mmCIF file of C-alpha atoms in Angstrom:
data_model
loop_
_atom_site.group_PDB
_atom_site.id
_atom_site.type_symbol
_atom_site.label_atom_id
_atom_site.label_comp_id
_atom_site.label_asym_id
_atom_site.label_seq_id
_atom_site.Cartn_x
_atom_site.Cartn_y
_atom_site.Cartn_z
ATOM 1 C CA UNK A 1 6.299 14.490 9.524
ATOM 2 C CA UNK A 2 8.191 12.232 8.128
ATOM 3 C CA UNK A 3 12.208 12.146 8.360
ATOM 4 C CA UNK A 4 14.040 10.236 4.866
ATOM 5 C CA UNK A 5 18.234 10.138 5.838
ATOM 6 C CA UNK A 6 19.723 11.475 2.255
ATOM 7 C CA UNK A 7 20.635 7.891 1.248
ATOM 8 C CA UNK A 8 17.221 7.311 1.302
ATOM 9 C CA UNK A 9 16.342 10.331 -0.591
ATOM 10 C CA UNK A 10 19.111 9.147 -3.042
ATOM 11 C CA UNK A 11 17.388 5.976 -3.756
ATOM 12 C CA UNK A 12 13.889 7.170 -4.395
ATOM 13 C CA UNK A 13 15.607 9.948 -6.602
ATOM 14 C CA UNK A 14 18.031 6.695 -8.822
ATOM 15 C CA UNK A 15 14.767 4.514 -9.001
ATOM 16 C CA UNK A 16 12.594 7.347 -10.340
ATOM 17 C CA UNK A 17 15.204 7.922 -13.164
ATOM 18 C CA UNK A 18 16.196 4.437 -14.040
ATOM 19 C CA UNK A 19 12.054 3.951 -14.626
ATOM 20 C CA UNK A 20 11.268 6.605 -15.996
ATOM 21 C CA UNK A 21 9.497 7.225 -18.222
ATOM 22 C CA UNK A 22 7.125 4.987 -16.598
ATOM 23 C CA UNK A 23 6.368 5.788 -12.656
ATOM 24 C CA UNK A 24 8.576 4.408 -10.503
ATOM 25 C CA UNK A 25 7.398 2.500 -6.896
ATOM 26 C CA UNK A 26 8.253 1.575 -3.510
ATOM 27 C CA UNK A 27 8.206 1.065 -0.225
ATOM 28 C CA UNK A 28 9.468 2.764 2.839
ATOM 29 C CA UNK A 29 10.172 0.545 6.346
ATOM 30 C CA UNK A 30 11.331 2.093 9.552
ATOM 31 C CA UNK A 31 9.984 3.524 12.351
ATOM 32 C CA UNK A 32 6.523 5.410 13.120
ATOM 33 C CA UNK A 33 5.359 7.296 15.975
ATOM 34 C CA UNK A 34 1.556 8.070 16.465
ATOM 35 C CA UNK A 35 1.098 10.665 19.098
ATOM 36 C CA UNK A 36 -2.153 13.180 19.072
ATOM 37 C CA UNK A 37 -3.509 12.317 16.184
ATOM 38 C CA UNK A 38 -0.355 13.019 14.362
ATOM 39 C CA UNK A 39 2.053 10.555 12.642
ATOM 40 C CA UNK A 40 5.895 10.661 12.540
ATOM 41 C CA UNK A 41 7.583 8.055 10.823
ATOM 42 C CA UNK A 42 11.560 7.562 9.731
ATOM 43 C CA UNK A 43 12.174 6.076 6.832
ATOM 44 C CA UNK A 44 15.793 3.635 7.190
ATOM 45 C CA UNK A 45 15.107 1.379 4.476
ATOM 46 C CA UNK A 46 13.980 1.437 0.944
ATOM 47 C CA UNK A 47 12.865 -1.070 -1.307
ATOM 48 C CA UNK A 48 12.130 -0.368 -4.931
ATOM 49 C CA UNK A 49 9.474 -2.384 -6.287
ATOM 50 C CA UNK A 50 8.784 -3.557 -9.853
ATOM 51 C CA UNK A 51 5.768 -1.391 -11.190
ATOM 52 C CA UNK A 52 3.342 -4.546 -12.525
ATOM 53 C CA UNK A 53 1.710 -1.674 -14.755
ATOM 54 C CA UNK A 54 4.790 -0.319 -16.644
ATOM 55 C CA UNK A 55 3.128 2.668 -17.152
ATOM 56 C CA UNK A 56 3.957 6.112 -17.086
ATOM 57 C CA UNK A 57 0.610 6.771 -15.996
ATOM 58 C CA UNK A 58 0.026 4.520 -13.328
ATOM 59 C CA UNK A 59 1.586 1.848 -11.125
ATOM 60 C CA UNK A 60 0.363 -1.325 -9.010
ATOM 61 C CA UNK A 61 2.820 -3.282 -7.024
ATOM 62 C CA UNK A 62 3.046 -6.902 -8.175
ATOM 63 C CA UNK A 63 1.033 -8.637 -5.514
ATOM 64 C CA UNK A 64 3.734 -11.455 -5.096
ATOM 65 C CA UNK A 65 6.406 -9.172 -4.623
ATOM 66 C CA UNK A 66 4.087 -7.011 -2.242
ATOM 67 C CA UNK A 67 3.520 -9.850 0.394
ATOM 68 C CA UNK A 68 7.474 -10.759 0.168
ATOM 69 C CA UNK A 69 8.126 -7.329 0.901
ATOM 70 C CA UNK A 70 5.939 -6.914 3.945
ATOM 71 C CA UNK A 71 6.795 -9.736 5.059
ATOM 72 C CA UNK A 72 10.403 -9.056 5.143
ATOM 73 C CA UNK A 73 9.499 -5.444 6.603
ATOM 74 C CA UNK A 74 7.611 -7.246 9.782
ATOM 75 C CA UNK A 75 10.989 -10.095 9.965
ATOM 76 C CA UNK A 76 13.335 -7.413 10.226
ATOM 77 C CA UNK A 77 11.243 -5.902 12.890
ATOM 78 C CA UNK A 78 10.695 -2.525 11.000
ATOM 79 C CA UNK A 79 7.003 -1.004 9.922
ATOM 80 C CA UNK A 80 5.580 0.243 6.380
ATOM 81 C CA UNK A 81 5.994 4.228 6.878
ATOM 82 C CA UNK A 82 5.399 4.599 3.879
ATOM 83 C CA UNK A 83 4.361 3.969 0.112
ATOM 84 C CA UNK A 84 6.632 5.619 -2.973
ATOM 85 C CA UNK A 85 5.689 6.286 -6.284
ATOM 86 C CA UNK A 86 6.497 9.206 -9.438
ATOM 87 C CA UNK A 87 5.012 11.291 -11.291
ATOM 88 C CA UNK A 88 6.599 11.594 -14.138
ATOM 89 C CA UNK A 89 5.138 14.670 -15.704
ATOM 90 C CA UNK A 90 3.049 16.384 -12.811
ATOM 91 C CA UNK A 91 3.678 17.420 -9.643
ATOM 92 C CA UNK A 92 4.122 15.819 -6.420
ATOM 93 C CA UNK A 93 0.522 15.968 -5.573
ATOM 94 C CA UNK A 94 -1.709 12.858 -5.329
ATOM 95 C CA UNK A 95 -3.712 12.466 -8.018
ATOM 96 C CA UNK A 96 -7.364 11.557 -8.170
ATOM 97 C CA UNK A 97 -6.593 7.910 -9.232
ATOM 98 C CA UNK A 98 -3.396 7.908 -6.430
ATOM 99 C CA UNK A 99 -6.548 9.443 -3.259
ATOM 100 C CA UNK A 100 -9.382 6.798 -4.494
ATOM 101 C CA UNK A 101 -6.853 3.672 -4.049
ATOM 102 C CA UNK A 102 -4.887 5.010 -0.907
ATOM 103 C CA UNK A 103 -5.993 1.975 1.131
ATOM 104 C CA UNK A 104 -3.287 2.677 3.480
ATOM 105 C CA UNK A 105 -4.231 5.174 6.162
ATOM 106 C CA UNK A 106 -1.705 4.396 8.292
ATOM 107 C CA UNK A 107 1.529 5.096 5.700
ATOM 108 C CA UNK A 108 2.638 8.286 4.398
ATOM 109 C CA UNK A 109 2.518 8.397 0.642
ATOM 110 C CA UNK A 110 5.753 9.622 -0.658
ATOM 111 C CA UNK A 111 5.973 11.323 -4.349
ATOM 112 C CA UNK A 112 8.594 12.058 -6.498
ATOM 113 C CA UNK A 113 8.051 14.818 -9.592
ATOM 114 C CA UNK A 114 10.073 14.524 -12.556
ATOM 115 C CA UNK A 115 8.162 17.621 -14.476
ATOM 116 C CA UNK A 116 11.331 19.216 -13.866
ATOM 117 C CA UNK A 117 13.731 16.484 -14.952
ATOM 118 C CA UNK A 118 16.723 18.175 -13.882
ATOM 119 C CA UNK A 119 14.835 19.375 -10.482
ATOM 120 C CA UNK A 120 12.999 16.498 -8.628
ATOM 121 C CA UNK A 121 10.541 17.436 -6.229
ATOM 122 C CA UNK A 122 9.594 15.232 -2.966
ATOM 123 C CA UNK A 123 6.562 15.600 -1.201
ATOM 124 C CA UNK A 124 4.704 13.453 1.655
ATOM 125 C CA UNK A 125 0.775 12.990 2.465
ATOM 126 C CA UNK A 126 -1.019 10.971 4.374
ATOM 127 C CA UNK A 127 -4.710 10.040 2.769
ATOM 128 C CA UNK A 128 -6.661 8.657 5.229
ATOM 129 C CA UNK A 129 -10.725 8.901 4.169
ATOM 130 C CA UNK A 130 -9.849 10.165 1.150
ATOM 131 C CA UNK A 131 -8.580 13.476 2.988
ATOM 132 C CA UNK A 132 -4.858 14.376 1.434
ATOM 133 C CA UNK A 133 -2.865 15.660 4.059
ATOM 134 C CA UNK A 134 0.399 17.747 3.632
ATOM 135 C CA UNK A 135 3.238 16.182 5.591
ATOM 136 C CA UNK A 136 6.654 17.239 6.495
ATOM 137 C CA UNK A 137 9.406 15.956 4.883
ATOM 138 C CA UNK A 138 12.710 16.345 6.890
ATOM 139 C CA UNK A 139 15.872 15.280 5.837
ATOM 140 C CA UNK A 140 18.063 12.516 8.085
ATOM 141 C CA UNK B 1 -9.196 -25.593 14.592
ATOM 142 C CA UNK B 2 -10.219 -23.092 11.934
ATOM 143 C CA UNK B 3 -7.992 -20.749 9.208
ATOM 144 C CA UNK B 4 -6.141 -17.774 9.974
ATOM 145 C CA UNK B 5 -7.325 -14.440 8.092
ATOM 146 C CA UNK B 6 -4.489 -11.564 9.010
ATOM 147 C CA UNK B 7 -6.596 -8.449 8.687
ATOM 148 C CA UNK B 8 -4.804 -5.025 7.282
ATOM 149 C CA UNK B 9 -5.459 -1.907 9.154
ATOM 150 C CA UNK B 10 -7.528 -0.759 7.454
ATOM 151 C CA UNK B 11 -10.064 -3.387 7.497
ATOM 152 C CA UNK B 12 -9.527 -3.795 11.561
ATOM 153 C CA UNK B 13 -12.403 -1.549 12.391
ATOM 154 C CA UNK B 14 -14.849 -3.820 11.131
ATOM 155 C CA UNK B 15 -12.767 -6.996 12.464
ATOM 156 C CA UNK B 16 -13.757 -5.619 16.604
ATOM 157 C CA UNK B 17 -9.908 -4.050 15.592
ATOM 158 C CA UNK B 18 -8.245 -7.182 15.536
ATOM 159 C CA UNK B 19 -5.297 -7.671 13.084
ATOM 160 C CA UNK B 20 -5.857 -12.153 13.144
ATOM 161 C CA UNK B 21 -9.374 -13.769 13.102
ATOM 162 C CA UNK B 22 -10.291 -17.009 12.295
ATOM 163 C CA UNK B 23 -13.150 -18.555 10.548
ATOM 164 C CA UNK B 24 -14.282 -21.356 8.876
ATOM 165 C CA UNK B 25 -14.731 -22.402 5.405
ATOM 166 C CA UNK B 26 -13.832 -25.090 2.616
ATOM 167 C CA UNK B 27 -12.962 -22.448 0.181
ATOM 168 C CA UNK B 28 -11.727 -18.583 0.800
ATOM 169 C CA UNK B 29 -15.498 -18.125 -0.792
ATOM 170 C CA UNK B 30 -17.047 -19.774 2.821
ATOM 171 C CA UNK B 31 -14.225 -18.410 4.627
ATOM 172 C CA UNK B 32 -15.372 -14.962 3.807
ATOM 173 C CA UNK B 33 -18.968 -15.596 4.253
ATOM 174 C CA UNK B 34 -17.955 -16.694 7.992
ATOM 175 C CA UNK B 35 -16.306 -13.844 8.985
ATOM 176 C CA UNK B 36 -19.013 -11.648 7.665
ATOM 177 C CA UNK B 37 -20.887 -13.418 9.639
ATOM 178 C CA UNK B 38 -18.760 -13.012 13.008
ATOM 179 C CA UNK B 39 -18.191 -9.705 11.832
ATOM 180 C CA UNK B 40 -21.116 -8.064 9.570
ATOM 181 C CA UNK B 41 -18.842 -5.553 6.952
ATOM 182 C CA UNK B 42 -15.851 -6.602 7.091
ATOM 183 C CA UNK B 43 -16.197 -8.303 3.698
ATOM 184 C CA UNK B 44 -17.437 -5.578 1.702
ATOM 185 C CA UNK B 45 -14.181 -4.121 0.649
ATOM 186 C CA UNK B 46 -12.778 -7.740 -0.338
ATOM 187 C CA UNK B 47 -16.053 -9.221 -2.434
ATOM 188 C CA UNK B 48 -17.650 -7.071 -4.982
ATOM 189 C CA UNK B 49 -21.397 -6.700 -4.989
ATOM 190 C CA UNK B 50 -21.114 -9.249 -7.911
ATOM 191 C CA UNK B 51 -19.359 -12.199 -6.167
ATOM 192 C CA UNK B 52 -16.521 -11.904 -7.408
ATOM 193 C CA UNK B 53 -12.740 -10.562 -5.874
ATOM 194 C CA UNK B 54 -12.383 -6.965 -5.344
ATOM 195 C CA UNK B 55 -10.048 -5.695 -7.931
ATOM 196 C CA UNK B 56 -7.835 -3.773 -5.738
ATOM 197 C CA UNK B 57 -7.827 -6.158 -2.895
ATOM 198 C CA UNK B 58 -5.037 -8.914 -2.805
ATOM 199 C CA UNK B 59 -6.151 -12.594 -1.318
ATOM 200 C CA UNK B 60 -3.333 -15.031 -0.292
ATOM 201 C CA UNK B 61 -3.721 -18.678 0.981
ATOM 202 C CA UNK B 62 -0.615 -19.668 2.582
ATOM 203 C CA UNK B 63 1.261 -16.867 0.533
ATOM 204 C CA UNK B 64 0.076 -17.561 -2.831
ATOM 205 C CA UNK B 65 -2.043 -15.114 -4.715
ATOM 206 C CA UNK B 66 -5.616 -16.629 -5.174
ATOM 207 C CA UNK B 67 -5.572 -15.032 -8.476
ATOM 208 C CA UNK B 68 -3.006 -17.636 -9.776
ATOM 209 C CA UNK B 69 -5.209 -20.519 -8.070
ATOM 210 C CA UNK B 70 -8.677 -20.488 -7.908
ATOM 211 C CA UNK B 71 -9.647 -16.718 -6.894
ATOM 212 C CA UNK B 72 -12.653 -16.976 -4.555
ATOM 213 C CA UNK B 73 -13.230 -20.945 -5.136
ATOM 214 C CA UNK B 74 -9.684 -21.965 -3.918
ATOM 215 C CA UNK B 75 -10.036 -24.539 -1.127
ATOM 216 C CA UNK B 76 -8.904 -24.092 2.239
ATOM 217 C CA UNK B 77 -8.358 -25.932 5.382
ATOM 218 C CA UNK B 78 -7.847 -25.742 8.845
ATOM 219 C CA UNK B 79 -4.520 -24.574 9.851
ATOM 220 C CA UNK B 80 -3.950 -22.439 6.349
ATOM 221 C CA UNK B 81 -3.198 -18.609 7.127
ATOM 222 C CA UNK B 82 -4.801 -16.516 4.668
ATOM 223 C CA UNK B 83 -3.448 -13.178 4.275
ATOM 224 C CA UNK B 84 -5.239 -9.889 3.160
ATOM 225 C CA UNK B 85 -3.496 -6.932 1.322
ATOM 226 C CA UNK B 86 -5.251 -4.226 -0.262
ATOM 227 C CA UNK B 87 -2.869 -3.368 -3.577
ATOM 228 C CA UNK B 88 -0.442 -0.561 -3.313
ATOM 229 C CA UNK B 89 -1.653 1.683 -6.900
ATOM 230 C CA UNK B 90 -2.328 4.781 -8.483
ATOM 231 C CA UNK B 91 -0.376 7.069 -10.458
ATOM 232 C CA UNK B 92 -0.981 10.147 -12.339
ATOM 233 C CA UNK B 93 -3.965 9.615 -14.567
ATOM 234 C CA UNK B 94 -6.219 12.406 -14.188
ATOM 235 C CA UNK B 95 -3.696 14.688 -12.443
ATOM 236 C CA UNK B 96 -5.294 17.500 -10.859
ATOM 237 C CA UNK B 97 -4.538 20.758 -10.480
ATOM 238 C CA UNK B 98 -1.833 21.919 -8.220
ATOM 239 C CA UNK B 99 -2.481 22.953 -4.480
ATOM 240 C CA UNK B 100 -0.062 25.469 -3.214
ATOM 241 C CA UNK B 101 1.993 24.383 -0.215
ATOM 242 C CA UNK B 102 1.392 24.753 3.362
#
């Protein structure tokens, strides 16, 4: 489960239409609980990241920009919970390309369809051993 | 005295779970080779079978990308903290078909 407070939401929403048509990307810092194997997280801050491919078919995070982030994440005492991107026209699934370079087991990954442009979709996984695993997304 | 490697998650599993080691090395090249040494595997996922940087694995020396120094061959010394980040990508290329909800 993961809980995103509507501001949040808001954000993610703004950011996937001021990029696209090319995928938006960010990241998610707050809190996460592990308990049973299970991982609950809440989202309280967003950062919108430049997408260093400027593609609407992919997105990397600029590396430079990546450690800054974290390492303002860790300062302000919050954790990665997780990793935001869009899909601009497919659904909020995790693609092939998005499972094979989930290197981060211990996020959620966070996506945002646009295939309904009027109608954005948000969904959350977590992809840990290449398993995709539907999480709930509650709102704050 | 020795350099500071911060290990990501998911890398820690190889590194006896630790998320700081330190090895030993004049260049991130012999830095790696160290900790594989100290800790057979955990290199694998940062050096491809062909020497060189792992395409979707960040290196930075003392918060600069190696990529914009010297990649693998960038010196080190002791004292230097040397951060790994495996990149944050994907995207929709090759989009699969839709699973229904849970």
């Amino acid at each position: 489960m993961i809980e995103i407070p509507n501001e949040v939401r808001e954000q993610m929403l703004a950011e996937a239409q001021r990029e696209y048509p090319n995928e938006a990307c960010g990241l998610l810092a707050g809190r996460v609980v592990v308990e049973d194997g299970r991982t609950d997280a809440r989202a309280d801050r967003f950062f919108a990241m430049r997408n260093a491919d400027a593609s609407p078919a992919s997105y990397r995070l600029d590396p430079r920009e990546q450690l800054d982030v974290f390492t303002r994440i860790d300062e302000e005492g919050l954790e990665l919970v997780a990793i935001y991107h869009s899909h601009t026209h497919s659904e909020a699934y995790p693609s092939e390309t998005d499972r094979s370079l989930a290197f981060y087991p211990e996020a959620h990954y966070v996506l945002v369809s646009l295939e309904d442009h009027d109608v954005p979709v948000v969904r959350a996984f977590t992809i840990r051993d290449g398993v995709i695993d539907e999480q709930e997304v509650r709102a704050g | 005295m020795a350099v500071k490697v911060k290990i990501p998650t998911m890398m820690r599993a190889a590194a006896g779970g630790l998320a700081m080691v330190e090895g030993d090395g004049g260049t991130v090249r012999d830095l790696l080779t160290d900790l594989e040494r100290r800790y057979p595997g955990l290199t694998e996922r940062i050096v491809t079978q062909d020497g060189t940087l792992h395409r979707f694995v960040n290196v930075y020396v003392n918060g600069e990308d190696v990529r914009y120094l010297g990649a693998l061959e960038t010196a080190v010394e002791d004292d230097d903290t040397v951060a790994i980040l495996p990149a944050v990508a994907g995207g929709a290329a090759q989009a699969r078909p839709g699973v229904p909800r849970r």
